[in-house]
Amino acid sequence: MPETKARYRIGDLVRAFDVTPRTLRYYEELGLLRPERRGQQRYYSDRDRVRLRLILRGRRLGFSLEEIAKILELYDHDRSGKTQIREVLRMGERKLKEIEAQIEELKNLKAEIEERARELRRLLEE
Amino acid sequence: MPETKARYRIGDLVRAFDVTPRTLRYYEELGLLRPERRGQQRYYSDRDRVRLRLILRGRRLGFSLEEIAKILELYDHDRSGKTQIREVLRMGERKLKEIEAQIEELKNLKAEIEERARELRRLLEE
DNA sequence: CCTTACCTTTACGTTAACGTCAAGTCGCGG
DNA sequence: CCGCGACTTGACGTTAACGTAAAGGTAAGG
């Protein structure tokens, strides 16, 4: 295991993920990110990077930041008790069910649009 | 083909789809629904019902009402020219691509959560 | 004719997720 | 020491998608 001690400044992440500084500070305000402070500057770790990737993916998928926070709890096991872990796990299972349902609904929508497209093409040939 | 001439009042749809009247009027304001008027009352057709189902599904999937409006154009072919139809079709194809991409991302997220859950379970057995 | 349920329009309020200034700080190359 | 670029903290503004309250219309049953 290599000691990856990379620290990113806010501008680095801004460029890497195409977001604004405001967005990153807002996510911190919500507790989704917890960069270190050297003086008054923020320094983000690889852990923050991973979390940010997850946040942005969740956002693209239509999840609210509140829902995303729930998912991120899966990565917040800082020596918490077994009971805590078990609870987080249960929540994870629930989220998985929701995601599977969402996949199903997307497939339905896809089928519906494909059907409609077929009708329109038929209509084009008069 | 049976002549289905059902008309629904706003309260009917409210109960059937668990939304508020405000929501239905808002969707009308955006042009997503176009109920008839008898006097000043709204009367929704089966077409409106179908569209509402699609709208709500889209919403659950994280689409904005603007995006949903695009999808609904697939059902707005009121004797429009072939060029129009072709354009709508192309847009439909684009949306399909997006939906497929979204399905893929959901599968990735699912895999990621499952992996994390495995780690947590391993951690439970100390 | 009166009540009651259901509907109407108008209009201001709310929440999430940031955008957009303004004004100050920090470290470094020249 | 000075300026510059990157950063900071407020704090008010904005947009989508409705919520909500006020004030009034309408049709049917008793």
PDB file of C-alpha atoms (C1' of nucleotides) in Angstrom:
ATOM      1  CA  MET A   1       0.000   0.000   0.000  1.00  0.00           C
ATOM      2  CA  PRO A   2       1.677   3.203  -1.152  1.00  0.00           C
ATOM      3  CA  GLU A   3       1.346   6.237   1.068  1.00  0.00           C
ATOM      4  CA  THR A   4      -0.724   8.468  -1.190  1.00  0.00           C
ATOM      5  CA  LYS A   5      -0.591  11.790   0.564  1.00  0.00           C
ATOM      6  CA  ALA A   6      -1.777  13.994  -2.265  1.00  0.00           C
ATOM      7  CA  ARG A   7      -3.341  17.275  -1.297  1.00  0.00           C
ATOM      8  CA  TYR A   8      -5.391  19.284  -3.743  1.00  0.00           C
ATOM      9  CA  ARG A   9      -6.214  22.917  -3.584  1.00  0.00           C
ATOM     10  CA  ILE A  10      -9.663  24.064  -4.460  1.00  0.00           C
ATOM     11  CA  GLY A  11      -8.634  25.237  -7.916  1.00  0.00           C
ATOM     12  CA  ASP A  12      -7.239  21.794  -8.716  1.00  0.00           C
ATOM     13  CA  LEU A  13     -10.551  20.126  -8.083  1.00  0.00           C
ATOM     14  CA  VAL A  14     -12.404  22.899  -9.857  1.00  0.00           C
ATOM     15  CA  ARG A  15     -10.426  22.196 -13.011  1.00  0.00           C
ATOM     16  CA  ALA A  16     -10.486  18.429 -12.625  1.00  0.00           C
ATOM     17  CA  PHE A  17     -14.241  18.135 -12.120  1.00  0.00           C
ATOM     18  CA  ASP A  18     -15.533  21.219 -13.888  1.00  0.00           C
ATOM     19  CA  VAL A  19     -17.333  22.701 -10.901  1.00  0.00           C
ATOM     20  CA  THR A  20     -17.045  26.106  -9.253  1.00  0.00           C
ATOM     21  CA  PRO A  21     -15.366  26.850  -5.925  1.00  0.00           C
ATOM     22  CA  ARG A  22     -18.775  27.826  -4.605  1.00  0.00           C
ATOM     23  CA  THR A  23     -20.022  24.312  -5.230  1.00  0.00           C
ATOM     24  CA  LEU A  24     -17.169  22.757  -3.273  1.00  0.00           C
ATOM     25  CA  ARG A  25     -17.647  25.142  -0.365  1.00  0.00           C
ATOM     26  CA  TYR A  26     -21.351  24.427  -0.413  1.00  0.00           C
ATOM     27  CA  TYR A  27     -20.744  20.682  -0.248  1.00  0.00           C
ATOM     28  CA  GLU A  28     -18.447  21.302   2.684  1.00  0.00           C
ATOM     29  CA  GLU A  29     -21.149  23.368   4.379  1.00  0.00           C
ATOM     30  CA  LEU A  30     -23.439  20.341   4.053  1.00  0.00           C
ATOM     31  CA  GLY A  31     -20.750  18.080   5.493  1.00  0.00           C
ATOM     32  CA  LEU A  32     -20.219  16.160   2.277  1.00  0.00           C
ATOM     33  CA  LEU A  33     -16.558  17.161   2.076  1.00  0.00           C
ATOM     34  CA  ARG A  34     -14.115  17.877   4.900  1.00  0.00           C
ATOM     35  CA  PRO A  35     -10.919  19.389   3.571  1.00  0.00           C
ATOM     36  CA  GLU A  36      -8.054  20.110   5.928  1.00  0.00           C
ATOM     37  CA  ARG A  37      -7.055  23.639   6.768  1.00  0.00           C
ATOM     38  CA  ARG A  38      -3.536  24.973   6.544  1.00  0.00           C
ATOM     39  CA  GLY A  39      -3.948  28.488   7.735  1.00  0.00           C
ATOM     40  CA  GLN A  40      -7.185  29.513   6.161  1.00  0.00           C
ATOM     41  CA  GLN A  41      -6.627  27.597   2.930  1.00  0.00           C
ATOM     42  CA  ARG A  42      -8.487  24.379   2.143  1.00  0.00           C
ATOM     43  CA  TYR A  43      -6.547  21.235   1.269  1.00  0.00           C
ATOM     44  CA  TYR A  44      -8.473  18.314  -0.124  1.00  0.00           C
ATOM     45  CA  SER A  45      -7.358  14.683   0.251  1.00  0.00           C
ATOM     46  CA  ASP A  46      -7.818  11.725  -2.064  1.00  0.00           C
ATOM     47  CA  ARG A  47     -10.721  10.727   0.131  1.00  0.00           C
ATOM     48  CA  ASP A  48     -12.394  14.039  -0.692  1.00  0.00           C
ATOM     49  CA  ARG A  49     -11.715  13.405  -4.362  1.00  0.00           C
ATOM     50  CA  VAL A  50     -13.407  10.033  -4.225  1.00  0.00           C
ATOM     51  CA  ARG A  51     -16.366  11.506  -2.391  1.00  0.00           C
ATOM     52  CA  LEU A  52     -16.657  14.321  -4.893  1.00  0.00           C
ATOM     53  CA  ARG A  53     -16.763  11.860  -7.751  1.00  0.00           C
ATOM     54  CA  LEU A  54     -19.591  10.038  -6.027  1.00  0.00           C
ATOM     55  CA  ILE A  55     -21.453  13.260  -5.311  1.00  0.00           C
ATOM     56  CA  LEU A  56     -21.306  14.413  -8.913  1.00  0.00           C
ATOM     57  CA  ARG A  57     -22.355  11.033 -10.211  1.00  0.00           C
ATOM     58  CA  GLY A  58     -25.315  10.996  -7.833  1.00  0.00           C
ATOM     59  CA  ARG A  59     -26.250  14.446  -8.971  1.00  0.00           C
ATOM     60  CA  ARG A  60     -26.237  13.435 -12.619  1.00  0.00           C
ATOM     61  CA  LEU A  61     -28.548  10.590 -11.692  1.00  0.00           C
ATOM     62  CA  GLY A  62     -31.096  12.905 -10.122  1.00  0.00           C
ATOM     63  CA  PHE A  63     -30.376  12.276  -6.456  1.00  0.00           C
ATOM     64  CA  SER A  64     -30.661  15.152  -4.019  1.00  0.00           C
ATOM     65  CA  LEU A  65     -27.616  16.109  -2.000  1.00  0.00           C
ATOM     66  CA  GLU A  66     -29.460  14.834   1.049  1.00  0.00           C
ATOM     67  CA  GLU A  67     -29.831  11.401  -0.513  1.00  0.00           C
ATOM     68  CA  ILE A  68     -26.230  11.492  -1.605  1.00  0.00           C
ATOM     69  CA  ALA A  69     -25.217  12.259   1.972  1.00  0.00           C
ATOM     70  CA  LYS A  70     -26.920   9.030   3.024  1.00  0.00           C
ATOM     71  CA  ILE A  71     -24.956   7.070   0.470  1.00  0.00           C
ATOM     72  CA  LEU A  72     -21.716   8.700   1.594  1.00  0.00           C
ATOM     73  CA  GLU A  73     -22.317   7.439   5.110  1.00  0.00           C
ATOM     74  CA  LEU A  74     -21.169   4.111   3.760  1.00  0.00           C
ATOM     75  CA  TYR A  75     -17.701   5.663   3.691  1.00  0.00           C
ATOM     76  CA  ASP A  76     -17.884   7.272   7.142  1.00  0.00           C
ATOM     77  CA  HIS A  77     -17.134   4.273   9.325  1.00  0.00           C
ATOM     78  CA  ASP A  78     -14.537   6.056  11.455  1.00  0.00           C
ATOM     79  CA  ARG A  79     -14.195   3.362  14.124  1.00  0.00           C
ATOM     80  CA  SER A  80     -17.917   3.456  14.843  1.00  0.00           C
ATOM     81  CA  GLY A  81     -19.529   0.600  16.723  1.00  0.00           C
ATOM     82  CA  LYS A  82     -20.865  -2.530  15.122  1.00  0.00           C
ATOM     83  CA  THR A  83     -24.406  -1.395  15.667  1.00  0.00           C
ATOM     84  CA  GLN A  84     -23.683   1.751  13.705  1.00  0.00           C
ATOM     85  CA  ILE A  85     -22.123  -0.212  10.880  1.00  0.00           C
ATOM     86  CA  ARG A  86     -25.051  -2.579  10.755  1.00  0.00           C
ATOM     87  CA  GLU A  87     -27.423   0.370  10.494  1.00  0.00           C
ATOM     88  CA  VAL A  88     -25.443   1.959   7.698  1.00  0.00           C
ATOM     89  CA  LEU A  89     -25.439  -1.382   5.929  1.00  0.00           C
ATOM     90  CA  ARG A  90     -29.218  -1.643   6.144  1.00  0.00           C
ATOM     91  CA  MET A  91     -29.511   1.828   4.694  1.00  0.00           C
ATOM     92  CA  GLY A  92     -27.185   0.787   1.899  1.00  0.00           C
ATOM     93  CA  GLU A  93     -29.427  -2.140   1.102  1.00  0.00           C
ATOM     94  CA  ARG A  94     -32.415   0.179   0.911  1.00  0.00           C
ATOM     95  CA  LYS A  95     -30.589   2.483  -1.453  1.00  0.00           C
ATOM     96  CA  LEU A  96     -29.661  -0.495  -3.596  1.00  0.00           C
ATOM     97  CA  LYS A  97     -33.319  -1.461  -3.872  1.00  0.00           C
ATOM     98  CA  GLU A  98     -34.180   2.085  -4.917  1.00  0.00           C
ATOM     99  CA  ILE A  99     -31.441   2.085  -7.511  1.00  0.00           C
ATOM    100  CA  GLU A 100     -32.619  -1.214  -8.929  1.00  0.00           C
ATOM    101  CA  ALA A 101     -36.146   0.155  -9.126  1.00  0.00           C
ATOM    102  CA  GLN A 102     -34.828   3.235 -10.866  1.00  0.00           C
ATOM    103  CA  ILE A 103     -33.019   1.078 -13.412  1.00  0.00           C
ATOM    104  CA  GLU A 104     -36.262  -0.765 -14.091  1.00  0.00           C
ATOM    105  CA  GLU A 105     -38.166   2.474 -14.580  1.00  0.00           C
ATOM    106  CA  LEU A 106     -35.511   3.750 -16.937  1.00  0.00           C
ATOM    107  CA  LYS A 107     -35.804   0.564 -18.974  1.00  0.00           C
ATOM    108  CA  ASN A 108     -39.571   1.046 -19.118  1.00  0.00           C
ATOM    109  CA  LEU A 109     -39.196   4.622 -20.246  1.00  0.00           C
ATOM    110  CA  LYS A 110     -36.691   3.528 -22.831  1.00  0.00           C
ATOM    111  CA  ALA A 111     -39.067   0.885 -24.177  1.00  0.00           C
ATOM    112  CA  GLU A 112     -41.895   3.412 -24.285  1.00  0.00           C
ATOM    113  CA  ILE A 113     -39.835   5.910 -26.260  1.00  0.00           C
ATOM    114  CA  GLU A 114     -38.610   3.209 -28.628  1.00  0.00           C
ATOM    115  CA  GLU A 115     -42.185   2.127 -29.260  1.00  0.00           C
ATOM    116  CA  ARG A 116     -43.199   5.690 -29.946  1.00  0.00           C
ATOM    117  CA  ALA A 117     -40.266   6.144 -32.290  1.00  0.00           C
ATOM    118  CA  ARG A 118     -41.374   3.080 -34.250  1.00  0.00           C
ATOM    119  CA  GLU A 119     -44.862   4.565 -34.613  1.00  0.00           C
ATOM    120  CA  LEU A 120     -43.442   7.828 -35.858  1.00  0.00           C
ATOM    121  CA  ARG A 121     -41.237   6.071 -38.398  1.00  0.00           C
ATOM    122  CA  ARG A 122     -44.225   4.106 -39.637  1.00  0.00           C
ATOM    123  CA  LEU A 123     -46.030   7.417 -39.950  1.00  0.00           C
ATOM    124  CA  LEU A 124     -43.211   8.807 -42.053  1.00  0.00           C
ATOM    125  CA  GLU A 125     -43.721   6.162 -44.716  1.00  0.00           C
ATOM    126  CA  GLU A 126     -47.308   7.407 -44.986  1.00  0.00           C
TER     127      GLU A 126
ATOM    128  CA  MET B   1     -60.941   0.691 -31.410  1.00  0.00           C
ATOM    129  CA  PRO B   2     -63.441   1.716 -28.743  1.00  0.00           C
ATOM    130  CA  GLU B   3     -64.281   5.374 -28.477  1.00  0.00           C
ATOM    131  CA  THR B   4     -62.856   6.130 -25.062  1.00  0.00           C
ATOM    132  CA  LYS B   5     -64.205   9.557 -24.275  1.00  0.00           C
ATOM    133  CA  ALA B   6     -63.431   9.657 -20.585  1.00  0.00           C
ATOM    134  CA  ARG B   7     -63.062  13.079 -19.018  1.00  0.00           C
ATOM    135  CA  TYR B   8     -61.471  13.540 -15.649  1.00  0.00           C
ATOM    136  CA  ARG B   9     -61.811  16.444 -13.332  1.00  0.00           C
ATOM    137  CA  ILE B  10     -58.800  17.750 -11.549  1.00  0.00           C
ATOM    138  CA  GLY B  11     -59.717  16.011  -8.305  1.00  0.00           C
ATOM    139  CA  ASP B  12     -59.882  12.672 -10.072  1.00  0.00           C
ATOM    140  CA  LEU B  13     -56.307  12.940 -11.265  1.00  0.00           C
ATOM    141  CA  VAL B  14     -55.197  14.312  -7.905  1.00  0.00           C
ATOM    142  CA  ARG B  15     -56.470  11.175  -6.203  1.00  0.00           C
ATOM    143  CA  ALA B  16     -55.313   8.813  -8.930  1.00  0.00           C
ATOM    144  CA  PHE B  17     -51.738  10.096  -9.069  1.00  0.00           C
ATOM    145  CA  ASP B  18     -51.259  11.512  -5.605  1.00  0.00           C
ATOM    146  CA  VAL B  19     -50.382  15.031  -6.691  1.00  0.00           C
ATOM    147  CA  THR B  20     -51.901  18.405  -5.758  1.00  0.00           C
ATOM    148  CA  PRO B  21     -54.120  20.539  -7.995  1.00  0.00           C
ATOM    149  CA  ARG B  22     -51.370  23.125  -7.996  1.00  0.00           C
ATOM    150  CA  THR B  23     -49.039  20.654  -9.633  1.00  0.00           C
ATOM    151  CA  LEU B  24     -51.493  19.924 -12.445  1.00  0.00           C
ATOM    152  CA  ARG B  25     -52.116  23.617 -13.055  1.00  0.00           C
ATOM    153  CA  TYR B  26     -48.419  24.241 -13.057  1.00  0.00           C
ATOM    154  CA  TYR B  27     -47.839  21.543 -15.653  1.00  0.00           C
ATOM    155  CA  GLU B  28     -50.566  23.161 -17.737  1.00  0.00           C
ATOM    156  CA  GLU B  29     -48.854  26.524 -17.371  1.00  0.00           C
ATOM    157  CA  LEU B  30     -45.735  24.917 -18.818  1.00  0.00           C
ATOM    158  CA  GLY B  31     -47.744  23.437 -21.668  1.00  0.00           C
ATOM    159  CA  LEU B  32     -47.252  19.843 -20.551  1.00  0.00           C
ATOM    160  CA  LEU B  33     -50.987  19.269 -20.158  1.00  0.00           C
ATOM    161  CA  ARG B  34     -53.852  20.836 -22.102  1.00  0.00           C
ATOM    162  CA  PRO B  35     -57.182  20.055 -20.484  1.00  0.00           C
ATOM    163  CA  GLU B  36     -60.401  21.179 -22.103  1.00  0.00           C
ATOM    164  CA  ARG B  37     -62.514  23.880 -20.570  1.00  0.00           C
ATOM    165  CA  ARG B  38     -66.237  23.586 -19.919  1.00  0.00           C
ATOM    166  CA  GLY B  39     -67.051  26.972 -18.515  1.00  0.00           C
ATOM    167  CA  GLN B  40     -64.083  27.624 -16.312  1.00  0.00           C
ATOM    168  CA  GLN B  41     -63.651  24.036 -15.172  1.00  0.00           C
ATOM    169  CA  ARG B  42     -60.827  21.843 -16.461  1.00  0.00           C
ATOM    170  CA  TYR B  43     -61.592  18.487 -18.041  1.00  0.00           C
ATOM    171  CA  TYR B  44     -58.703  16.144 -18.668  1.00  0.00           C
ATOM    172  CA  SER B  45     -58.694  13.519 -21.413  1.00  0.00           C
ATOM    173  CA  ASP B  46     -57.068  10.108 -21.523  1.00  0.00           C
ATOM    174  CA  ARG B  47     -54.291  11.714 -23.492  1.00  0.00           C
ATOM    175  CA  ASP B  48     -53.627  14.023 -20.550  1.00  0.00           C
ATOM    176  CA  ARG B  49     -53.631  11.007 -18.262  1.00  0.00           C
ATOM    177  CA  VAL B  50     -51.024   9.260 -20.350  1.00  0.00           C
ATOM    178  CA  ARG B  51     -48.896  12.387 -20.462  1.00  0.00           C
ATOM    179  CA  LEU B  52     -49.182  12.846 -16.719  1.00  0.00           C
ATOM    180  CA  ARG B  53     -47.978   9.307 -16.121  1.00  0.00           C
ATOM    181  CA  LEU B  54     -44.970  10.032 -18.279  1.00  0.00           C
ATOM    182  CA  ILE B  55     -44.287  13.324 -16.539  1.00  0.00           C
ATOM    183  CA  LEU B  56     -44.341  11.763 -13.089  1.00  0.00           C
ATOM    184  CA  ARG B  57     -42.156   8.894 -14.162  1.00  0.00           C
ATOM    185  CA  GLY B  58     -39.655  11.313 -15.642  1.00  0.00           C
ATOM    186  CA  ARG B  59     -39.681  13.297 -12.452  1.00  0.00           C
ATOM    187  CA  ARG B  60     -38.942  10.229 -10.337  1.00  0.00           C
ATOM    188  CA  LEU B  61     -36.002   9.552 -12.627  1.00  0.00           C
ATOM    189  CA  GLY B  62     -34.509  12.958 -12.013  1.00  0.00           C
ATOM    190  CA  PHE B  63     -35.409  14.665 -15.273  1.00  0.00           C
ATOM    191  CA  SER B  64     -36.313  18.337 -15.230  1.00  0.00           C
ATOM    192  CA  LEU B  65     -39.728  19.349 -16.499  1.00  0.00           C
ATOM    193  CA  GLU B  66     -37.967  20.985 -19.416  1.00  0.00           C
ATOM    194  CA  GLU B  67     -36.368  17.706 -20.397  1.00  0.00           C
ATOM    195  CA  ILE B  68     -39.682  15.938 -19.941  1.00  0.00           C
ATOM    196  CA  ALA B  69     -41.282  18.460 -22.259  1.00  0.00           C
ATOM    197  CA  LYS B  70     -38.818  17.409 -24.932  1.00  0.00           C
ATOM    198  CA  ILE B  71     -39.764  13.786 -24.503  1.00  0.00           C
ATOM    199  CA  LEU B  72     -43.459  14.643 -24.659  1.00  0.00           C
ATOM    200  CA  GLU B  73     -42.917  16.205 -28.065  1.00  0.00           C
ATOM    201  CA  LEU B  74     -42.808  12.655 -29.324  1.00  0.00           C
ATOM    202  CA  TYR B  75     -46.556  12.607 -28.668  1.00  0.00           C
ATOM    203  CA  ASP B  76     -47.306  15.991 -30.209  1.00  0.00           C
ATOM    204  CA  HIS B  77     -47.367  15.032 -33.876  1.00  0.00           C
ATOM    205  CA  ASP B  78     -50.612  16.878 -34.664  1.00  0.00           C
ATOM    206  CA  ARG B  79     -50.396  16.633 -38.472  1.00  0.00           C
ATOM    207  CA  SER B  80     -46.987  18.281 -38.485  1.00  0.00           C
ATOM    208  CA  GLY B  81     -44.811  18.003 -41.562  1.00  0.00           C
ATOM    209  CA  LYS B  82     -42.373  15.194 -42.239  1.00  0.00           C
ATOM    210  CA  THR B  83     -39.451  17.454 -41.497  1.00  0.00           C
ATOM    211  CA  GLN B  84     -40.888  18.176 -38.070  1.00  0.00           C
ATOM    212  CA  ILE B  85     -41.405  14.497 -37.386  1.00  0.00           C
ATOM    213  CA  ARG B  86     -37.891  13.671 -38.456  1.00  0.00           C
ATOM    214  CA  GLU B  87     -36.543  16.305 -36.113  1.00  0.00           C
ATOM    215  CA  VAL B  88     -38.575  14.995 -33.208  1.00  0.00           C
ATOM    216  CA  LEU B  89     -37.316  11.533 -33.997  1.00  0.00           C
ATOM    217  CA  ARG B  90     -33.704  12.650 -33.889  1.00  0.00           C
ATOM    218  CA  MET B  91     -34.326  14.255 -30.525  1.00  0.00           C
ATOM    219  CA  GLY B  92     -35.872  10.999 -29.352  1.00  0.00           C
ATOM    220  CA  GLU B  93     -32.746   9.132 -30.361  1.00  0.00           C
ATOM    221  CA  ARG B  94     -30.631  11.562 -28.395  1.00  0.00           C
ATOM    222  CA  LYS B  95     -32.780  11.091 -25.327  1.00  0.00           C
ATOM    223  CA  LEU B  96     -32.479   7.336 -25.724  1.00  0.00           C
ATOM    224  CA  LYS B  97     -28.714   7.623 -25.703  1.00  0.00           C
ATOM    225  CA  GLU B  98     -28.876   9.701 -22.552  1.00  0.00           C
ATOM    226  CA  ILE B  99     -31.153   7.181 -20.907  1.00  0.00           C
ATOM    227  CA  GLU B 100     -28.841   4.321 -21.797  1.00  0.00           C
ATOM    228  CA  ALA B 101     -25.920   6.263 -20.366  1.00  0.00           C
ATOM    229  CA  GLN B 102     -27.917   6.899 -17.211  1.00  0.00           C
ATOM    230  CA  ILE B 103     -28.669   3.187 -16.886  1.00  0.00           C
ATOM    231  CA  GLU B 104     -24.954   2.465 -17.164  1.00  0.00           C
ATOM    232  CA  GLU B 105     -24.090   5.025 -14.505  1.00  0.00           C
ATOM    233  CA  LEU B 106     -26.716   3.585 -12.198  1.00  0.00           C
ATOM    234  CA  LYS B 107     -25.222   0.130 -12.663  1.00  0.00           C
ATOM    235  CA  ASN B 108     -21.795   1.545 -11.794  1.00  0.00           C
ATOM    236  CA  LEU B 109     -23.139   3.224  -8.695  1.00  0.00           C
ATOM    237  CA  LYS B 110     -24.859   0.002  -7.729  1.00  0.00           C
ATOM    238  CA  ALA B 111     -21.637  -1.959  -8.139  1.00  0.00           C
ATOM    239  CA  GLU B 112     -19.741   0.599  -6.101  1.00  0.00           C
ATOM    240  CA  ILE B 113     -22.241   0.443  -3.249  1.00  0.00           C
ATOM    241  CA  GLU B 114     -22.272  -3.336  -3.324  1.00  0.00           C
ATOM    242  CA  GLU B 115     -18.491  -3.396  -3.120  1.00  0.00           C
ATOM    243  CA  ARG B 116     -18.543  -1.023  -0.192  1.00  0.00           C
ATOM    244  CA  ALA B 117     -21.192  -3.130   1.525  1.00  0.00           C
ATOM    245  CA  ARG B 118     -18.971  -6.200   1.168  1.00  0.00           C
ATOM    246  CA  GLU B 119     -16.111  -4.314   2.804  1.00  0.00           C
ATOM    247  CA  LEU B 120     -18.313  -3.266   5.679  1.00  0.00           C
ATOM    248  CA  ARG B 121     -19.549  -6.808   6.222  1.00  0.00           C
ATOM    249  CA  ARG B 122     -15.978  -8.059   6.239  1.00  0.00           C
ATOM    250  CA  LEU B 123     -15.261  -5.387   8.824  1.00  0.00           C
ATOM    251  CA  LEU B 124     -18.111  -6.641  10.983  1.00  0.00           C
ATOM    252  CA  GLU B 125     -16.518 -10.051  11.377  1.00  0.00           C
ATOM    253  CA  GLU B 126     -13.467  -8.238  12.762  1.00  0.00           C
TER     254      GLU B 126
ATOM    255  C1'  DC C   1     -83.105  28.826  -1.920  1.00  0.00           C
ATOM    256  C1'  DC C   2     -79.224  27.433   0.741  1.00  0.00           C
ATOM    257  C1'  DT C   3     -75.473  24.665   1.893  1.00  0.00           C
ATOM    258  C1'  DT C   4     -71.603  21.885   0.612  1.00  0.00           C
ATOM    259  C1'  DA C   5     -68.049  20.041  -2.214  1.00  0.00           C
ATOM    260  C1'  DC C   6     -65.375  21.080  -5.795  1.00  0.00           C
ATOM    261  C1'  DC C   7     -63.430  24.064  -8.495  1.00  0.00           C
ATOM    262  C1'  DT C   8     -61.378  28.761 -10.090  1.00  0.00           C
ATOM    263  C1'  DT C   9     -57.696  32.792 -10.365  1.00  0.00           C
ATOM    264  C1'  DT C  10     -54.270  35.714  -8.194  1.00  0.00           C
ATOM    265  C1'  DA C  11     -50.407  36.247  -5.887  1.00  0.00           C
ATOM    266  C1'  DC C  12     -46.982  35.921  -2.564  1.00  0.00           C
ATOM    267  C1'  DG C  13     -43.922  32.246  -0.026  1.00  0.00           C
ATOM    268  C1'  DT C  14     -40.572  28.353   0.160  1.00  0.00           C
ATOM    269  C1'  DT C  15     -36.644  25.101  -0.622  1.00  0.00           C
ATOM    270  C1'  DA C  16     -32.539  23.234  -2.867  1.00  0.00           C
ATOM    271  C1'  DA C  17     -28.489  24.185  -5.088  1.00  0.00           C
ATOM    272  C1'  DC C  18     -25.918  26.955  -6.215  1.00  0.00           C
ATOM    273  C1'  DG C  19     -24.376  32.127  -8.756  1.00  0.00           C
ATOM    274  C1'  DT C  20     -22.402  36.393  -8.012  1.00  0.00           C
ATOM    275  C1'  DC C  21     -20.516  40.141  -6.161  1.00  0.00           C
ATOM    276  C1'  DA C  22     -17.474  42.744  -2.560  1.00  0.00           C
ATOM    277  C1'  DA C  23     -13.774  43.095   0.344  1.00  0.00           C
ATOM    278  C1'  DG C  24     -10.025  41.106   2.649  1.00  0.00           C
ATOM    279  C1'  DT C  25      -5.814  37.568   3.147  1.00  0.00           C
ATOM    280  C1'  DC C  26      -1.703  34.812   1.855  1.00  0.00           C
ATOM    281  C1'  DG C  27       2.520  33.374  -0.399  1.00  0.00           C
ATOM    282  C1'  DC C  28       5.830  34.126  -3.857  1.00  0.00           C
ATOM    283  C1'  DG C  29       8.606  35.989  -7.866  1.00  0.00           C
ATOM    284  C1'  DG C  30      10.795  40.144  -9.153  1.00  0.00           C
TER     285       DG C  30
ATOM    286  C1'  DC D   1       8.683  45.907  -0.521  1.00  0.00           C
ATOM    287  C1'  DC D   2       5.225  45.309  -4.235  1.00  0.00           C
ATOM    288  C1'  DG D   3       2.153  43.309  -7.108  1.00  0.00           C
ATOM    289  C1'  DC D   4      -0.202  39.271  -8.646  1.00  0.00           C
ATOM    290  C1'  DG D   5      -2.779  35.102  -8.579  1.00  0.00           C
ATOM    291  C1'  DA D   6      -5.148  32.064  -5.812  1.00  0.00           C
ATOM    292  C1'  DC D   7      -7.643  31.884  -2.071  1.00  0.00           C
ATOM    293  C1'  DT D   8     -10.858  33.422   1.861  1.00  0.00           C
ATOM    294  C1'  DT D   9     -15.494  34.865   4.174  1.00  0.00           C
ATOM    295  C1'  DG D  10     -19.799  37.098   4.132  1.00  0.00           C
ATOM    296  C1'  DA D  11     -24.053  38.068   2.110  1.00  0.00           C
ATOM    297  C1'  DC D  12     -27.511  38.883  -1.155  1.00  0.00           C
ATOM    298  C1'  DG D  13     -29.554  37.009  -5.782  1.00  0.00           C
ATOM    299  C1'  DT D  14     -31.540  33.365  -8.796  1.00  0.00           C
ATOM    300  C1'  DT D  15     -34.144  29.375 -10.729  1.00  0.00           C
ATOM    301  C1'  DA D  16     -37.167  25.332 -10.699  1.00  0.00           C
ATOM    302  C1'  DA D  17     -41.010  23.317  -8.876  1.00  0.00           C
ATOM    303  C1'  DC D  18     -44.153  23.749  -6.557  1.00  0.00           C
ATOM    304  C1'  DG D  19     -46.892  25.297  -1.479  1.00  0.00           C
ATOM    305  C1'  DT D  20     -50.312  28.048   0.447  1.00  0.00           C
ATOM    306  C1'  DA D  21     -53.677  31.398   1.560  1.00  0.00           C
ATOM    307  C1'  DA D  22     -57.404  34.565   0.008  1.00  0.00           C
ATOM    308  C1'  DA D  23     -61.491  35.419  -2.355  1.00  0.00           C
ATOM    309  C1'  DG D  24     -64.774  33.954  -5.295  1.00  0.00           C
ATOM    310  C1'  DG D  25     -67.640  30.850  -9.026  1.00  0.00           C
ATOM    311  C1'  DT D  26     -70.843  26.558  -9.839  1.00  0.00           C
ATOM    312  C1'  DA D  27     -73.666  22.502  -9.691  1.00  0.00           C
ATOM    313  C1'  DA D  28     -76.316  19.209  -7.162  1.00  0.00           C
ATOM    314  C1'  DG D  29     -78.821  17.566  -3.164  1.00  0.00           C
ATOM    315  C1'  DG D  30     -82.067  18.549   0.475  1.00  0.00           C
TER     316       DG D  30
END
